[in-house]
GROMACS .gro file of C-alpha atoms in nm:
model
  254
    1UNK     CA    1   0.000   0.000   0.000
    2UNK     CA    2   0.281   0.236   0.090
    3UNK     CA    3   0.461   0.166  -0.238
    4UNK     CA    4   0.147   0.234  -0.443
    5UNK     CA    5   0.089   0.558  -0.255
    6UNK     CA    6   0.447   0.665  -0.318
    7UNK     CA    7   0.417   0.585  -0.689
    8UNK     CA    8   0.088   0.776  -0.704
    9UNK     CA    9   0.248   1.078  -0.537
   10UNK     CA   10   0.539   1.058  -0.781
   11UNK     CA   11   0.304   1.061  -1.080
   12UNK     CA   12   0.121   1.358  -0.936
   13UNK     CA   13   0.451   1.546  -0.889
   14UNK     CA   14   0.545   1.465  -1.249
   15UNK     CA   15   0.209   1.589  -1.376
   16UNK     CA   16   0.239   1.907  -1.173
   17UNK     CA   17   0.592   1.956  -1.308
   18UNK     CA   18   0.468   1.905  -1.662
   19UNK     CA   19   0.186   2.156  -1.610
   20UNK     CA   20   0.422   2.412  -1.456
   21UNK     CA   21   0.667   2.370  -1.745
   22UNK     CA   22   0.386   2.400  -2.001
   23UNK     CA   23   0.250   2.713  -1.833
   24UNK     CA   24   0.598   2.864  -1.814
   25UNK     CA   25   0.655   2.783  -2.182
   26UNK     CA   26   0.320   2.940  -2.271
   27UNK     CA   27   0.413   3.253  -2.079
   28UNK     CA   28   0.745   3.267  -2.261
   29UNK     CA   29   0.571   3.230  -2.597
   30UNK     CA   30   0.319   3.498  -2.503
   31UNK     CA   31   0.601   3.730  -2.396
   32UNK     CA   32   0.787   3.663  -2.722
   33UNK     CA   33   0.473   3.736  -2.921
   34UNK     CA   34   0.408   4.058  -2.729
   35UNK     CA   35   0.763   4.172  -2.793
   36UNK     CA   36   0.726   4.085  -3.161
   37UNK     CA   37   0.397   4.274  -3.182
   38UNK     CA   38   0.549   4.579  -3.017
   39UNK     CA   39   0.856   4.578  -3.242
   40UNK     CA   40   0.660   4.524  -3.563
   41UNK     CA   41   0.382   4.773  -3.489
   42UNK     CA   42   0.643   5.033  -3.392
   43UNK     CA   43   0.787   4.994  -3.740
   44UNK     CA   44   0.437   5.026  -3.882
   45UNK     CA   45   0.356   5.356  -3.709
   46UNK     CA   46   0.692   5.506  -3.807
   47UNK     CA   47   0.626   5.445  -4.178
   48UNK     CA   48   0.533   5.772  -4.350
   49UNK     CA   49   0.505   5.666  -4.714
   50UNK     CA   50   0.150   5.557  -4.798
   51UNK     CA   51   0.240   5.284  -5.051
   52UNK     CA   52   0.499   5.138  -4.816
   53UNK     CA   53   0.247   5.148  -4.532
   54UNK     CA   54  -0.013   4.945  -4.725
   55UNK     CA   55   0.231   4.665  -4.802
   56UNK     CA   56   0.383   4.667  -4.453
   57UNK     CA   57   0.042   4.637  -4.286
   58UNK     CA   58  -0.036   4.310  -4.467
   59UNK     CA   59   0.314   4.169  -4.421
   60UNK     CA   60   0.306   4.251  -4.049
   61UNK     CA   61  -0.032   4.084  -4.013
   62UNK     CA   62   0.082   3.766  -4.186
   63UNK     CA   63   0.394   3.749  -3.969
   64UNK     CA   64   0.192   3.766  -3.649
   65UNK     CA   65  -0.105   3.553  -3.755
   66UNK     CA   66   0.066   3.255  -3.918
   67UNK     CA   67   0.194   2.985  -3.685
   68UNK     CA   68   0.480   2.750  -3.777
   69UNK     CA   69   0.242   2.467  -3.861
   70UNK     CA   70   0.015   2.686  -4.077
   71UNK     CA   71   0.029   2.709  -4.455
   72UNK     CA   72   0.096   3.076  -4.542
   73UNK     CA   73  -0.077   3.036  -4.878
   74UNK     CA   74  -0.415   2.990  -4.707
   75UNK     CA   75  -0.423   3.344  -4.566
   76UNK     CA   76  -0.574   3.597  -4.808
   77UNK     CA   77  -0.550   3.965  -4.721
   78UNK     CA   78  -0.637   4.299  -4.877
   79UNK     CA   79  -0.597   4.664  -4.790
   80UNK     CA   80  -0.905   4.840  -4.928
   81UNK     CA   81  -0.897   5.215  -4.979
   82UNK     CA   82  -1.205   5.436  -4.975
   83UNK     CA   83  -1.245   5.678  -5.265
   84UNK     CA   84  -1.578   5.822  -5.154
   85UNK     CA   85  -1.843   5.614  -5.329
   86UNK     CA   86  -1.640   5.297  -5.377
   87UNK     CA   87  -1.361   5.082  -5.239
   88UNK     CA   88  -1.052   4.991  -5.440
   89UNK     CA   89  -0.775   4.742  -5.363
   90UNK     CA   90  -0.469   4.933  -5.247
   91UNK     CA   91  -0.267   4.614  -5.218
   92UNK     CA   92  -0.330   4.245  -5.151
   93UNK     CA   93  -0.174   3.909  -5.075
   94UNK     CA   94  -0.260   3.573  -5.239
   95UNK     CA   95  -0.472   3.757  -5.497
   96UNK     CA   96  -0.466   3.734  -5.876
   97UNK     CA   97  -0.412   4.041  -6.101
   98UNK     CA   98  -0.785   4.071  -6.165
   99UNK     CA   99  -0.859   4.083  -5.792
  100UNK     CA  100  -0.607   4.364  -5.746
  101UNK     CA  101  -0.809   4.573  -5.994
  102UNK     CA  102  -1.144   4.501  -5.826
  103UNK     CA  103  -1.375   4.791  -5.748
  104UNK     CA  104  -1.629   4.744  -5.467
  105UNK     CA  105  -1.937   4.970  -5.454
  106UNK     CA  106  -1.974   5.154  -5.127
  107UNK     CA  107  -2.339   5.064  -5.080
  108UNK     CA  108  -2.409   4.752  -4.875
  109UNK     CA  109  -2.248   4.437  -4.745
  110UNK     CA  110  -2.048   4.351  -4.435
  111UNK     CA  111  -1.752   4.571  -4.526
  112UNK     CA  112  -1.972   4.877  -4.565
  113UNK     CA  113  -2.155   4.791  -4.243
  114UNK     CA  114  -1.821   4.771  -4.063
  115UNK     CA  115  -1.711   5.106  -4.205
  116UNK     CA  116  -2.037   5.277  -4.118
  117UNK     CA  117  -2.058   5.130  -3.770
  118UNK     CA  118  -1.687   5.153  -3.696
  119UNK     CA  119  -1.672   4.799  -3.553
  120UNK     CA  120  -1.482   4.494  -3.689
  121UNK     CA  121  -1.689   4.215  -3.846
  122UNK     CA  122  -1.635   3.842  -3.884
  123UNK     CA  123  -1.789   3.724  -4.213
  124UNK     CA  124  -1.906   3.363  -4.212
  125UNK     CA  125  -1.939   3.313  -4.589
  126UNK     CA  126  -1.719   3.565  -4.774
  127UNK     CA  127  -1.819   3.442  -5.120
  128UNK     CA  128  -2.179   3.546  -5.048
  129UNK     CA  129  -2.099   3.896  -4.927
  130UNK     CA  130  -2.231   4.161  -5.165
  131UNK     CA  131  -1.894   4.339  -5.189
  132UNK     CA  132  -1.636   4.078  -5.098
  133UNK     CA  133  -1.757   3.828  -5.360
  134UNK     CA  134  -1.612   4.058  -5.625
  135UNK     CA  135  -1.266   3.943  -5.512
  136UNK     CA  136  -1.233   3.581  -5.624
  137UNK     CA  137  -0.950   3.502  -5.380
  138UNK     CA  138  -1.203   3.516  -5.095
  139UNK     CA  139  -1.428   3.258  -5.261
  140UNK     CA  140  -1.210   2.979  -5.118
  141UNK     CA  141  -1.216   3.125  -4.766
  142UNK     CA  142  -1.439   2.974  -4.499
  143UNK     CA  143  -1.445   3.302  -4.309
  144UNK     CA  144  -1.313   3.655  -4.332
  145UNK     CA  145  -1.243   3.935  -4.088
  146UNK     CA  146  -1.291   4.305  -4.161
  147UNK     CA  147  -1.128   4.581  -3.959
  148UNK     CA  148  -1.262   4.927  -4.053
  149UNK     CA  149  -1.001   5.201  -4.078
  150UNK     CA  150  -1.194   5.511  -3.988
  151UNK     CA  151  -1.212   5.793  -3.737
  152UNK     CA  152  -1.510   6.008  -3.644
  153UNK     CA  153  -1.434   6.234  -3.941
  154UNK     CA  154  -1.243   6.027  -4.195
  155UNK     CA  155  -1.290   5.692  -4.367
  156UNK     CA  156  -0.960   5.552  -4.495
  157UNK     CA  157  -1.077   5.202  -4.591
  158UNK     CA  158  -1.054   4.856  -4.438
  159UNK     CA  159  -0.820   4.568  -4.365
  160UNK     CA  160  -0.972   4.237  -4.482
  161UNK     CA  161  -0.837   3.890  -4.403
  162UNK     CA  162  -0.968   3.553  -4.515
  163UNK     CA  163  -0.872   3.195  -4.434
  164UNK     CA  164  -0.978   2.854  -4.564
  165UNK     CA  165  -1.003   2.707  -4.213
  166UNK     CA  166  -1.315   2.786  -4.014
  167UNK     CA  167  -1.225   2.906  -3.667
  168UNK     CA  168  -0.886   3.038  -3.776
  169UNK     CA  169  -0.975   3.382  -3.641
  170UNK     CA  170  -0.975   3.285  -3.274
  171UNK     CA  171  -0.963   3.526  -2.982
  172UNK     CA  172  -0.583   3.553  -2.989
  173UNK     CA  173  -0.568   3.633  -3.360
  174UNK     CA  174  -0.858   3.877  -3.335
  175UNK     CA  175  -0.676   4.055  -3.055
  176UNK     CA  176  -0.364   4.077  -3.272
  177UNK     CA  177  -0.564   4.216  -3.564
  178UNK     CA  178  -0.726   4.468  -3.330
  179UNK     CA  179  -0.381   4.594  -3.230
  180UNK     CA  180  -0.263   4.606  -3.591
  181UNK     CA  181  -0.580   4.787  -3.697
  182UNK     CA  182  -0.539   5.056  -3.432
  183UNK     CA  183  -0.175   5.105  -3.524
  184UNK     CA  184  -0.270   5.126  -3.892
  185UNK     CA  185  -0.506   5.410  -3.814
  186UNK     CA  186  -0.228   5.600  -3.638
  187UNK     CA  187   0.011   5.526  -3.925
  188UNK     CA  188  -0.244   5.632  -4.188
  189UNK     CA  189  -0.302   5.961  -4.013
  190UNK     CA  190   0.073   6.018  -3.980
  191UNK     CA  191   0.125   5.934  -4.347
  192UNK     CA  192  -0.157   6.169  -4.446
  193UNK     CA  193  -0.007   6.454  -4.239
  194UNK     CA  194   0.335   6.382  -4.388
  195UNK     CA  195   0.194   6.399  -4.742
  196UNK     CA  196   0.019   6.726  -4.656
  197UNK     CA  197   0.348   6.868  -4.529
  198UNK     CA  198   0.525   6.749  -4.843
  199UNK     CA  199   0.259   6.914  -5.062
  200UNK     CA  200   0.287   7.235  -4.860
  201UNK     CA  201   0.666   7.221  -4.892
  202UNK     CA  202   0.638   7.181  -5.269
  203UNK     CA  203   0.385   7.467  -5.282
  204UNK     CA  204   0.620   7.694  -5.088
  205UNK     CA  205   0.907   7.603  -5.321
  206UNK     CA  206   0.688   7.686  -5.621
  207UNK     CA  207   0.590   8.019  -5.461
  208UNK     CA  208   0.955   8.098  -5.390
  209UNK     CA  209   1.062   8.011  -5.744
  210UNK     CA  210   0.782   8.223  -5.889
  211UNK     CA  211   0.884   8.515  -5.663
  212UNK     CA  212   1.244   8.480  -5.782
  213UNK     CA  213   1.132   8.478  -6.146
  214UNK     CA  214   0.915   8.787  -6.089
  215UNK     CA  215   1.204   8.964  -5.918
  216UNK     CA  216   1.430   8.877  -6.212
  217UNK     CA  217   1.169   9.015  -6.457
  218UNK     CA  218   1.122   9.330  -6.251
  219UNK     CA  219   1.497   9.382  -6.229
  220UNK     CA  220   1.532   9.336  -6.603
  221UNK     CA  221   1.249   9.575  -6.682
  222UNK     CA  222   1.339   9.837  -6.416
  223UNK     CA  223   1.672   9.872  -6.232
  224UNK     CA  224   1.870   9.671  -6.487
  225UNK     CA  225   1.759   9.899  -6.773
  226UNK     CA  226   1.831  10.208  -6.560
  227UNK     CA  227   2.180  10.088  -6.467
  228UNK     CA  228   2.252  10.012  -6.832
  229UNK     CA  229   2.139  10.363  -6.931
  230UNK     CA  230   2.354  10.520  -6.657
  231UNK     CA  231   2.656  10.322  -6.774
  232UNK     CA  232   2.605  10.448  -7.130
  233UNK     CA  233   2.577  10.812  -7.014
  234UNK     CA  234   2.885  10.781  -6.793
  235UNK     CA  235   3.082  10.640  -7.087
  236UNK     CA  236   2.956  10.926  -7.308
  237UNK     CA  237   3.057  11.180  -7.039
  238UNK     CA  238   3.407  11.032  -7.015
  239UNK     CA  239   3.458  11.091  -7.387
  240UNK     CA  240   3.298  11.438  -7.366
  241UNK     CA  241   3.552  11.552  -7.106
  242UNK     CA  242   3.821  11.556  -7.375
  243UNK     CA  243   3.651  11.829  -7.577
  244UNK     CA  244   3.370  11.993  -7.376
  245UNK     CA  245   3.422  12.017  -7.000
  246UNK     CA  246   3.106  12.221  -6.942
  247UNK     CA  247   2.898  11.977  -7.147
  248UNK     CA  248   3.048  11.689  -6.950
  249UNK     CA  249   2.943  11.860  -6.625
  250UNK     CA  250   2.586  11.893  -6.753
  251UNK     CA  251   2.584  11.525  -6.842
  252UNK     CA  252   2.711  11.428  -6.495
  253UNK     CA  253   2.433  11.639  -6.341
  254UNK     CA  254   2.177  11.454  -6.554
   0.00000   0.00000   0.00000
């Protein structure tokens, strides 16, 4: 009886040790993922070029969403940009050339609902969505996730992700996409402000160049002509001094 009890206690200690190790390993993995998220999203928010930002957002998402055992080719993603009355594909991953040229009407469907409401949406059957079905790459996806990129005053567009495996967008991945989406909004606003500053800089350069050209024209038409006339009269006076001193004095007075 004592031997059996000792063996039972030993097994329990082993199980506890295994659980403690597993929990510690999970914590280490979570910490590694948090550090990766922080590092990658920091890079995202520091990107000021709009085209670079679009590509980086999808690449960052894929890096954080795909596990080692996952097939990267099964994750479809798109960065949709709002142009007022429609949505166009700014960039995409695992999409054919035709999909990259797709135009989605800004009228109805889950993407539009997400943009109008400002809340992310999980789409159960992407191929049946009124907008998303226009992108054939999502036809093979069992579910899709839409994160609206908008503020109270501006609508930038949406991040859309699709996967062939139902349940792929679990709580952990949705939390990651939530973080990426928020950072994208910050980055989009920064990029927009940067582009506005660049346009203002170019406008100021144009104004300065135009002012310089006007000054050159004014100098040519005014002071330059006057100086040229003075130089001619001074040269005439110099020659006049040799034969008519009084006349030269009159010229100098003029």
